[in-house]
């Protein structure tokens, strides 16, 4: 992870031009425990927790059967964002206009972006 923002939208930026936008409650877990965060609530705490991810390497990222997002880092830390029945809960954007959006109810909308 390279940088982050935490306000009404939590944003985690990665090298290579990838970015995750989080609009739903989410968890950051590591071997010491789990922290629950809500975008728009206690931004100083949220920024501080996300800042602990800086410099960590993503080992695996994927979705679960309900459309939730799980990002695992090499040191055992993870970020999990559940889907939401009424709202878009997370977005992954990448190079060339690639975008994946977790739609209400957990369905994923995928735009592959440029083919060049």
N, C-alpha and C. Protein backbone atom coordinates (compact mmCIF):
# COMPACT_ATOMS: atom_id res chain seq x y z
N UNK A 1 0.84 -1.16 0.00
CA UNK A 1 0.00 0.00 0.00
C UNK A 1 0.89 1.24 0.00
N UNK A 2 0.47 2.25 -0.74
CA UNK A 2 1.29 3.46 -0.80
C UNK A 2 0.69 4.61 -0.01
N UNK A 3 -0.60 4.92 -0.16
CA UNK A 3 -1.23 6.02 0.58
C UNK A 3 -2.68 5.66 0.90
N UNK A 4 -3.31 6.48 1.77
CA UNK A 4 -4.71 6.26 2.12
C UNK A 4 -5.37 7.59 2.47
N UNK A 5 -6.68 7.61 2.36
CA UNK A 5 -7.52 8.71 2.83
C UNK A 5 -8.67 8.09 3.60
N UNK A 6 -9.23 8.83 4.56
CA UNK A 6 -10.36 8.31 5.32
C UNK A 6 -11.26 9.49 5.65
N UNK A 7 -12.41 9.53 5.00
CA UNK A 7 -13.41 10.55 5.27
C UNK A 7 -14.76 9.86 5.08
N UNK A 8 -15.62 10.38 4.22
CA UNK A 8 -16.90 9.71 3.94
C UNK A 8 -16.68 8.52 3.01
N UNK A 9 -15.50 8.44 2.49
CA UNK A 9 -15.05 7.32 1.65
C UNK A 9 -13.64 6.99 2.11
N UNK A 10 -13.39 5.72 2.40
CA UNK A 10 -12.03 5.30 2.72
C UNK A 10 -11.37 4.89 1.40
N UNK A 11 -10.17 5.38 1.16
CA UNK A 11 -9.45 5.09 -0.08
C UNK A 11 -8.08 4.54 0.27
N UNK A 12 -7.75 3.40 -0.33
CA UNK A 12 -6.43 2.80 -0.17
C UNK A 12 -5.80 2.74 -1.55
N UNK A 13 -4.62 3.36 -1.70
CA UNK A 13 -3.93 3.37 -2.99
C UNK A 13 -2.72 2.45 -2.95
N UNK A 14 -2.53 1.76 -4.07
CA UNK A 14 -1.43 0.81 -4.19
C UNK A 14 -0.55 1.19 -5.37
N UNK A 15 0.67 0.69 -5.37
CA UNK A 15 1.55 0.91 -6.51
C UNK A 15 0.93 0.24 -7.74
N UNK A 16 1.36 0.66 -8.91
CA UNK A 16 0.82 0.09 -10.14
C UNK A 16 -0.47 0.75 -10.59
N UNK A 17 -0.93 1.77 -9.86
CA UNK A 17 -2.14 2.49 -10.26
C UNK A 17 -3.44 1.89 -9.79
N UNK A 18 -3.43 1.04 -8.77
CA UNK A 18 -4.65 0.43 -8.24
C UNK A 18 -5.14 1.22 -7.03
N UNK A 19 -6.47 1.25 -6.85
CA UNK A 19 -7.07 1.99 -5.76
C UNK A 19 -8.36 1.30 -5.34
N UNK A 20 -8.55 1.17 -4.03
CA UNK A 20 -9.79 0.63 -3.49
C UNK A 20 -10.52 1.77 -2.79
N UNK A 21 -11.79 1.98 -3.14
CA UNK A 21 -12.66 2.93 -2.46
C UNK A 21 -13.67 2.15 -1.64
N UNK A 22 -13.80 2.48 -0.36
CA UNK A 22 -14.68 1.74 0.55
C UNK A 22 -15.75 2.68 1.08
N UNK A 23 -17.02 2.31 0.86
CA UNK A 23 -18.14 3.12 1.32
C UNK A 23 -18.93 2.46 2.44
N UNK A 24 -18.59 1.24 2.79
CA UNK A 24 -19.32 0.44 3.77
C UNK A 24 -18.44 0.25 5.01
N UNK A 25 -19.05 -0.18 6.11
CA UNK A 25 -18.26 -0.57 7.27
C UNK A 25 -17.29 -1.67 6.85
N UNK A 26 -16.10 -1.70 7.47
CA UNK A 26 -15.12 -2.72 7.12
C UNK A 26 -14.23 -3.03 8.31
N UNK A 27 -13.46 -4.11 8.19
CA UNK A 27 -12.59 -4.56 9.26
C UNK A 27 -11.14 -4.62 8.76
N UNK A 28 -10.24 -4.22 9.63
CA UNK A 28 -8.81 -4.42 9.42
C UNK A 28 -8.38 -5.37 10.53
N UNK A 29 -7.83 -6.53 10.13
CA UNK A 29 -7.43 -7.55 11.10
C UNK A 29 -5.95 -7.84 10.96
N UNK A 30 -5.34 -8.16 12.09
CA UNK A 30 -3.96 -8.64 12.10
C UNK A 30 -3.85 -9.64 13.24
N UNK A 31 -2.69 -10.29 13.39
CA UNK A 31 -2.58 -11.29 14.46
C UNK A 31 -2.90 -10.75 15.86
N UNK A 32 -2.80 -9.44 16.07
CA UNK A 32 -3.09 -8.86 17.39
C UNK A 32 -4.57 -8.59 17.62
N UNK A 33 -5.39 -8.61 16.56
CA UNK A 33 -6.82 -8.34 16.75
C UNK A 33 -7.47 -7.74 15.52
N UNK A 34 -8.68 -7.24 15.72
CA UNK A 34 -9.48 -6.70 14.62
C UNK A 34 -10.02 -5.33 15.00
N UNK A 35 -10.04 -4.41 14.01
CA UNK A 35 -10.58 -3.07 14.21
C UNK A 35 -11.72 -2.87 13.22
N UNK A 36 -12.86 -2.42 13.71
CA UNK A 36 -14.02 -2.10 12.87
C UNK A 36 -13.97 -0.62 12.53
N UNK A 37 -14.14 -0.29 11.24
CA UNK A 37 -14.13 1.10 10.81
C UNK A 37 -15.37 1.40 9.98
N UNK A 38 -15.83 2.65 10.07
CA UNK A 38 -16.96 3.13 9.29
C UNK A 38 -16.55 4.44 8.62
N UNK A 39 -16.50 4.48 7.28
CA UNK A 39 -16.17 5.74 6.61
C UNK A 39 -17.09 6.86 7.10
N UNK A 40 -16.50 8.02 7.36
CA UNK A 40 -17.27 9.16 7.84
C UNK A 40 -17.37 9.24 9.35
N UNK A 41 -16.92 8.19 10.06
CA UNK A 41 -16.99 8.17 11.52
C UNK A 41 -15.56 8.13 12.06
N UNK A 42 -15.22 9.08 12.91
CA UNK A 42 -13.91 9.17 13.55
C UNK A 42 -12.76 9.08 12.52
N UNK A 43 -12.68 10.10 11.64
CA UNK A 43 -11.68 10.06 10.57
C UNK A 43 -10.23 9.97 11.05
N UNK A 44 -9.90 10.57 12.20
CA UNK A 44 -8.53 10.48 12.69
C UNK A 44 -8.15 9.04 13.02
N UNK A 45 -9.06 8.33 13.66
CA UNK A 45 -8.81 6.92 14.00
C UNK A 45 -8.70 6.10 12.71
N UNK A 46 -9.61 6.33 11.77
CA UNK A 46 -9.59 5.59 10.51
C UNK A 46 -8.29 5.80 9.75
N UNK A 47 -7.84 7.06 9.66
CA UNK A 47 -6.57 7.35 8.98
C UNK A 47 -5.41 6.66 9.67
N UNK A 48 -5.42 6.68 11.00
CA UNK A 48 -4.33 6.06 11.76
C UNK A 48 -4.27 4.54 11.51
N UNK A 49 -5.43 3.89 11.50
CA UNK A 49 -5.45 2.44 11.26
C UNK A 49 -4.99 2.14 9.83
N UNK A 50 -5.52 2.87 8.85
CA UNK A 50 -5.12 2.62 7.46
C UNK A 50 -3.64 2.94 7.23
N UNK A 51 -3.11 3.91 7.95
CA UNK A 51 -1.69 4.25 7.79
C UNK A 51 -0.79 3.09 8.20
N UNK A 52 -1.27 2.20 9.08
CA UNK A 52 -0.47 1.04 9.47
C UNK A 52 -0.27 0.07 8.31
N UNK A 53 -1.07 0.22 7.25
CA UNK A 53 -0.93 -0.66 6.08
C UNK A 53 0.17 -0.18 5.12
N UNK A 54 0.63 1.04 5.31
CA UNK A 54 1.60 1.60 4.39
C UNK A 54 2.87 0.75 4.34
N UNK A 55 3.32 0.49 3.12
CA UNK A 55 4.52 -0.30 2.89
C UNK A 55 4.31 -1.80 2.89
N UNK A 56 3.11 -2.25 3.21
CA UNK A 56 2.83 -3.70 3.22
C UNK A 56 2.53 -4.17 1.80
N UNK A 57 2.83 -5.42 1.54
CA UNK A 57 2.64 -6.00 0.21
C UNK A 57 1.39 -6.86 0.18
N UNK A 58 0.55 -6.64 -0.84
CA UNK A 58 -0.65 -7.47 -1.00
C UNK A 58 -0.23 -8.86 -1.45
N UNK A 59 -0.72 -9.85 -0.73
CA UNK A 59 -0.45 -11.25 -1.07
C UNK A 59 -1.59 -11.84 -1.89
N UNK A 60 -2.82 -11.45 -1.56
CA UNK A 60 -3.99 -12.01 -2.23
C UNK A 60 -5.14 -11.03 -2.10
N UNK A 61 -5.92 -10.89 -3.16
CA UNK A 61 -7.13 -10.07 -3.11
C UNK A 61 -8.21 -10.82 -3.88
N UNK A 62 -9.41 -10.84 -3.35
CA UNK A 62 -10.50 -11.54 -4.02
C UNK A 62 -11.83 -11.21 -3.36
N UNK A 63 -12.86 -11.84 -3.88
CA UNK A 63 -14.21 -11.63 -3.36
C UNK A 63 -14.77 -12.93 -2.82
N UNK A 64 -15.73 -12.80 -1.91
CA UNK A 64 -16.40 -13.99 -1.40
C UNK A 64 -17.73 -14.17 -2.16
N UNK A 65 -18.48 -15.19 -1.81
CA UNK A 65 -19.71 -15.51 -2.55
C UNK A 65 -20.77 -14.43 -2.44
N UNK A 66 -20.68 -13.57 -1.42
CA UNK A 66 -21.68 -12.51 -1.26
C UNK A 66 -21.25 -11.18 -1.87
N UNK A 67 -20.07 -11.15 -2.53
CA UNK A 67 -19.57 -9.91 -3.12
C UNK A 67 -18.68 -9.11 -2.20
N UNK A 68 -18.38 -9.64 -1.03
CA UNK A 68 -17.46 -8.96 -0.12
C UNK A 68 -16.04 -9.02 -0.65
N UNK A 69 -15.23 -8.05 -0.28
CA UNK A 69 -13.84 -7.95 -0.72
C UNK A 69 -12.92 -8.32 0.43
N UNK A 70 -11.90 -9.14 0.14
CA UNK A 70 -10.88 -9.49 1.11
C UNK A 70 -9.52 -9.22 0.49
N UNK A 71 -8.72 -8.39 1.17
CA UNK A 71 -7.36 -8.11 0.75
C UNK A 71 -6.44 -8.60 1.86
N UNK A 72 -5.54 -9.54 1.53
CA UNK A 72 -4.61 -10.10 2.52
C UNK A 72 -3.20 -9.62 2.21
N UNK A 73 -2.51 -9.21 3.26
CA UNK A 73 -1.13 -8.74 3.13
C UNK A 73 -0.17 -9.82 3.61
N UNK A 74 1.07 -9.73 3.19
CA UNK A 74 2.07 -10.75 3.48
C UNK A 74 2.35 -10.97 4.94
N UNK A 75 2.07 -10.00 5.80
CA UNK A 75 2.37 -10.14 7.23
C UNK A 75 1.19 -10.68 8.04
N UNK A 76 0.11 -11.10 7.36
CA UNK A 76 -1.05 -11.64 8.07
C UNK A 76 -2.15 -10.62 8.31
N UNK A 77 -1.93 -9.37 7.95
CA UNK A 77 -2.96 -8.33 8.07
C UNK A 77 -3.94 -8.49 6.92
N UNK A 78 -5.21 -8.17 7.15
CA UNK A 78 -6.20 -8.23 6.09
C UNK A 78 -7.23 -7.12 6.24
N UNK A 79 -7.86 -6.79 5.12
CA UNK A 79 -8.96 -5.84 5.09
C UNK A 79 -10.15 -6.58 4.50
N UNK A 80 -11.30 -6.52 5.18
CA UNK A 80 -12.51 -7.17 4.67
C UNK A 80 -13.65 -6.16 4.62
N UNK A 81 -14.27 -6.06 3.44
CA UNK A 81 -15.42 -5.18 3.23
C UNK A 81 -16.60 -6.06 2.81
N UNK A 82 -17.65 -6.06 3.59
CA UNK A 82 -18.85 -6.84 3.25
C UNK A 82 -19.66 -6.11 2.19
N UNK A 83 -20.46 -6.86 1.46
CA UNK A 83 -21.41 -6.23 0.54
C UNK A 83 -22.56 -5.64 1.35
N UNK A 84 -23.38 -4.83 0.70
CA UNK A 84 -24.50 -4.18 1.35
C UNK A 84 -25.74 -4.40 0.48
N UNK A 85 -26.87 -4.61 1.09
CA UNK A 85 -28.10 -4.86 0.33
C UNK A 85 -28.62 -3.62 -0.39
N UNK A 86 -28.30 -2.42 0.12
CA UNK A 86 -28.88 -1.20 -0.44
C UNK A 86 -27.89 -0.29 -1.16
N UNK A 87 -26.60 -0.44 -0.90
CA UNK A 87 -25.62 0.51 -1.43
C UNK A 87 -24.43 -0.20 -2.05
N UNK A 88 -23.71 0.53 -2.92
CA UNK A 88 -22.42 0.04 -3.40
C UNK A 88 -21.47 0.08 -2.21
N UNK A 89 -20.76 -1.01 -1.94
CA UNK A 89 -19.93 -1.03 -0.74
C UNK A 89 -18.45 -0.81 -1.02
N UNK A 90 -17.97 -1.20 -2.18
CA UNK A 90 -16.56 -0.99 -2.49
C UNK A 90 -16.35 -0.93 -4.00
N UNK A 91 -15.22 -0.31 -4.39
CA UNK A 91 -14.83 -0.19 -5.79
C UNK A 91 -13.34 -0.44 -5.89
N UNK A 92 -12.94 -1.19 -6.89
CA UNK A 92 -11.53 -1.38 -7.21
C UNK A 92 -11.30 -0.75 -8.58
N UNK A 93 -10.38 0.20 -8.66
CA UNK A 93 -10.02 0.83 -9.93
C UNK A 93 -8.57 0.53 -10.22
N UNK A 94 -8.27 0.39 -11.51
CA UNK A 94 -6.90 0.08 -11.89
C UNK A 94 -6.50 0.75 -13.18
N UNK A 95 -5.32 0.43 -13.66
CA UNK A 95 -4.78 1.05 -14.87
C UNK A 95 -5.70 0.85 -16.08
N UNK A 96 -5.68 1.81 -16.98
CA UNK A 96 -6.42 1.68 -18.23
C UNK A 96 -7.93 1.74 -18.08
N UNK A 97 -8.42 2.24 -16.96
CA UNK A 97 -9.86 2.35 -16.77
C UNK A 97 -10.52 1.10 -16.22
N UNK A 98 -9.74 0.09 -15.81
CA UNK A 98 -10.31 -1.12 -15.22
C UNK A 98 -11.05 -0.74 -13.94
N UNK A 99 -12.26 -1.29 -13.76
CA UNK A 99 -13.02 -1.00 -12.55
C UNK A 99 -13.92 -2.18 -12.21
N UNK A 100 -13.99 -2.49 -10.92
CA UNK A 100 -14.92 -3.48 -10.38
C UNK A 100 -15.69 -2.78 -9.28
N UNK A 101 -17.02 -2.86 -9.33
CA UNK A 101 -17.87 -2.21 -8.34
C UNK A 101 -18.77 -3.28 -7.70
N UNK A 102 -18.81 -3.29 -6.37
CA UNK A 102 -19.73 -4.17 -5.66
C UNK A 102 -21.06 -3.44 -5.56
N UNK A 103 -22.01 -3.86 -6.38
CA UNK A 103 -23.32 -3.23 -6.47
C UNK A 103 -24.18 -3.62 -5.26
N UNK A 104 -25.30 -2.90 -5.04
CA UNK A 104 -26.21 -3.30 -3.96
C UNK A 104 -26.59 -4.78 -4.11
N UNK A 105 -26.56 -5.50 -3.01
CA UNK A 105 -26.87 -6.92 -3.03
C UNK A 105 -25.67 -7.80 -3.31
N UNK A 106 -24.51 -7.21 -3.64
CA UNK A 106 -23.30 -8.00 -3.80
C UNK A 106 -22.92 -8.37 -5.22
N UNK A 107 -23.78 -8.06 -6.19
CA UNK A 107 -23.41 -8.33 -7.59
C UNK A 107 -22.23 -7.46 -7.98
N UNK A 108 -21.29 -8.03 -8.77
CA UNK A 108 -20.13 -7.28 -9.19
C UNK A 108 -20.31 -6.77 -10.61
N UNK A 109 -20.06 -5.48 -10.79
CA UNK A 109 -20.07 -4.86 -12.13
C UNK A 109 -18.60 -4.69 -12.50
N UNK A 110 -18.23 -5.23 -13.67
CA UNK A 110 -16.83 -5.23 -14.09
C UNK A 110 -16.68 -4.51 -15.41
N UNK A 111 -15.74 -3.56 -15.45
CA UNK A 111 -15.36 -2.87 -16.67
C UNK A 111 -13.88 -3.12 -16.87
N UNK A 112 -13.53 -3.78 -17.96
CA UNK A 112 -12.12 -4.15 -18.17
C UNK A 112 -11.27 -2.98 -18.63
N UNK A 113 -11.89 -1.87 -19.05
CA UNK A 113 -11.12 -0.71 -19.47
C UNK A 113 -10.51 -0.87 -20.84
N UNK A 114 -9.40 -0.20 -21.07
CA UNK A 114 -8.71 -0.24 -22.37
C UNK A 114 -8.27 -1.66 -22.70
N UNK A 115 -8.29 -1.98 -23.94
CA UNK A 115 -7.77 -3.24 -24.42
C UNK A 115 -6.37 -3.07 -25.00
N UNK A 116 -5.84 -1.83 -24.98
CA UNK A 116 -4.54 -1.57 -25.58
C UNK A 116 -3.40 -1.90 -24.67
